[in-house]
Short mmCIF file of C-alpha atoms in Angstrom, two decimals:
data_model
loop_
_atom_site.label_atom_id
_atom_site.label_comp_id
_atom_site.label_asym_id
_atom_site.label_seq_id
_atom_site.Cartn_x
_atom_site.Cartn_y
_atom_site.Cartn_z
CA MET A 359 5.08 6.73 9.31
CA ALA A 360 6.55 6.11 5.85
CA ALA A 361 7.48 2.55 4.99
CA GLU A 362 10.31 1.70 2.62
CA SER A 363 8.30 -0.34 0.13
CA SER A 364 6.50 1.01 -2.92
CA ASP A 365 3.13 0.37 -1.23
CA ARG A 366 3.87 2.81 1.60
CA ALA A 367 1.02 4.84 3.06
CA GLU A 368 2.79 8.17 2.51
CA PRO A 369 4.03 8.86 -1.02
CA ARG A 370 7.56 10.14 -1.47
CA ARG A 371 7.73 13.76 -2.53
CA HIS A 372 9.45 15.04 -5.65
CA HIS A 373 11.79 17.50 -3.96
CA GLY A 374 13.14 19.86 -6.56
CA HIS A 375 11.37 18.08 -9.40
CA GLU A 376 7.80 19.24 -8.96
CA GLU A 377 7.65 20.86 -12.41
CA ALA A 378 9.01 17.80 -14.23
CA HIS A 379 6.62 15.52 -12.38
CA ALA A 380 3.66 17.82 -12.97
CA ALA A 381 4.33 17.91 -16.72
CA ALA A 382 4.80 14.14 -16.91
CA ASN A 383 1.71 13.53 -14.79
CA ARG A 384 -0.41 15.71 -17.08
CA GLU A 385 0.69 13.62 -20.06
CA ILE A 386 0.18 10.35 -18.19
CA VAL A 387 -3.33 11.39 -17.10
CA ARG A 388 -4.12 12.40 -20.69
CA ARG A 389 -3.04 8.99 -21.95
CA LEU A 390 -4.94 7.16 -19.20
CA LYS A 391 -8.14 9.07 -19.91
CA SER A 392 -7.75 8.29 -23.59
CA ALA A 393 -7.28 4.60 -22.79
CA GLU A 394 -10.29 4.73 -20.48
CA GLY A 395 -12.45 6.05 -23.31
CA HIS A 396 -10.99 3.47 -25.66
CA ILE A 397 -11.88 0.69 -23.21
CA ARG A 398 -15.47 1.94 -23.03
CA GLY A 399 -15.55 1.73 -26.82
CA ILE A 400 -14.20 -1.82 -26.74
CA THR A 401 -16.82 -2.75 -24.15
CA ARG A 402 -19.51 -1.51 -26.53
CA MET A 403 -17.91 -3.50 -29.34
CA VAL A 404 -18.11 -6.69 -27.27
CA GLU A 405 -21.68 -5.93 -26.20
CA ASP A 406 -22.57 -5.37 -29.86
CA GLU A 407 -20.85 -8.66 -30.76
CA ALA A 408 -18.22 -7.05 -32.99
CA TYR A 409 -15.84 -9.27 -34.92
CA CYS A 410 -13.36 -10.88 -32.52
CA ILE A 411 -10.26 -9.82 -34.45
CA ASP A 412 -11.42 -6.19 -34.38
CA VAL A 413 -11.82 -6.40 -30.60
CA LEU A 414 -8.38 -7.99 -30.23
CA LYS A 415 -6.79 -5.22 -32.32
CA GLN A 416 -8.40 -2.58 -30.11
CA LEU A 417 -7.26 -4.36 -26.95
CA LYS A 418 -3.71 -4.37 -28.31
CA ALA A 419 -3.95 -0.62 -28.95
CA VAL A 420 -5.08 0.03 -25.37
CA ARG A 421 -2.23 -2.09 -23.99
CA ALA A 422 0.22 -0.05 -26.06
CA ALA A 423 -1.24 3.20 -24.72
CA LEU A 424 -0.98 1.93 -21.13
CA ASP A 425 2.57 0.75 -21.75
CA ARG A 426 3.50 4.22 -23.03
CA ALA A 427 1.99 5.83 -19.92
CA GLY A 428 4.09 3.47 -17.81
CA GLU A 429 7.19 4.29 -19.83
CA LEU A 430 6.63 8.00 -19.23
CA ALA A 431 6.26 7.42 -15.49
CA LEU A 432 9.43 5.31 -15.41
CA GLU A 433 11.38 7.79 -17.52
CA THR A 434 10.44 10.65 -15.21
CA HIS A 435 11.24 8.59 -12.12
CA LEU A 436 14.66 7.62 -13.48
CA ALA A 437 15.50 11.19 -14.49
CA THR A 438 14.51 12.68 -11.16
CA CYS A 439 14.00 10.47 -8.11
CA VAL A 440 16.49 7.76 -9.05
CA THR A 441 19.13 10.27 -10.08
CA ASP A 442 18.77 12.06 -6.75
CA GLY A 443 18.82 8.79 -4.83
CA LEU A 444 21.99 7.59 -6.52
CA ARG A 445 23.69 10.92 -5.81
CA SER A 446 22.77 10.70 -2.14
CA ASP A 447 25.48 10.55 0.49
CA ASP A 448 23.31 7.99 2.29
CA GLU A 449 24.45 4.49 1.35
CA LEU A 450 21.12 2.98 2.47
CA GLU A 451 19.22 5.40 0.22
CA ARG A 452 21.39 4.47 -2.77
CA ALA A 453 20.80 0.77 -2.08
CA ARG A 454 17.05 1.34 -1.68
CA VAL A 455 16.82 3.13 -5.02
CA ILE A 456 18.75 0.40 -6.81
CA ARG A 457 16.56 -2.32 -5.25
CA GLU A 458 13.42 -0.41 -6.22
CA ILE A 459 14.49 -0.22 -9.87
CA VAL A 460 15.57 -3.86 -9.97
CA ASP A 461 12.17 -4.84 -8.54
CA VAL A 462 10.37 -2.82 -11.24
CA PHE A 463 12.35 -4.45 -14.04
CA GLN A 464 11.91 -7.93 -12.56
CA ALA A 465 8.15 -7.41 -12.30
CA ASN A 466 8.01 -6.21 -15.92
CA ALA A 467 10.07 -9.18 -17.08
CA LYS A 468 7.46 -11.54 -15.60
CA ARG A 469 4.63 -10.03 -17.66
#
């Protein structure tokens, strides 16, 4: 049973876009693992009582890396899933895709 919200139990599949998603996912995972290692380093900095400004600079760098991973995910989604959804003959599917994107941008605007 797949729900219509983004927190559905079953993920939507990337019909016809598996290769694009796989390539993007590899890059996203690479960036996330890099950020994960960076965060461990920042944790050590805090534990070692590093200078506050140095910690803040490193936190900013991690946020930028996470933002870039999110941008890659969004870019891939727009180029594949959203494009397909907007080309759909199903009016409800087109409306769902538009609502999904509006929700993403509204959530990002609140950050």
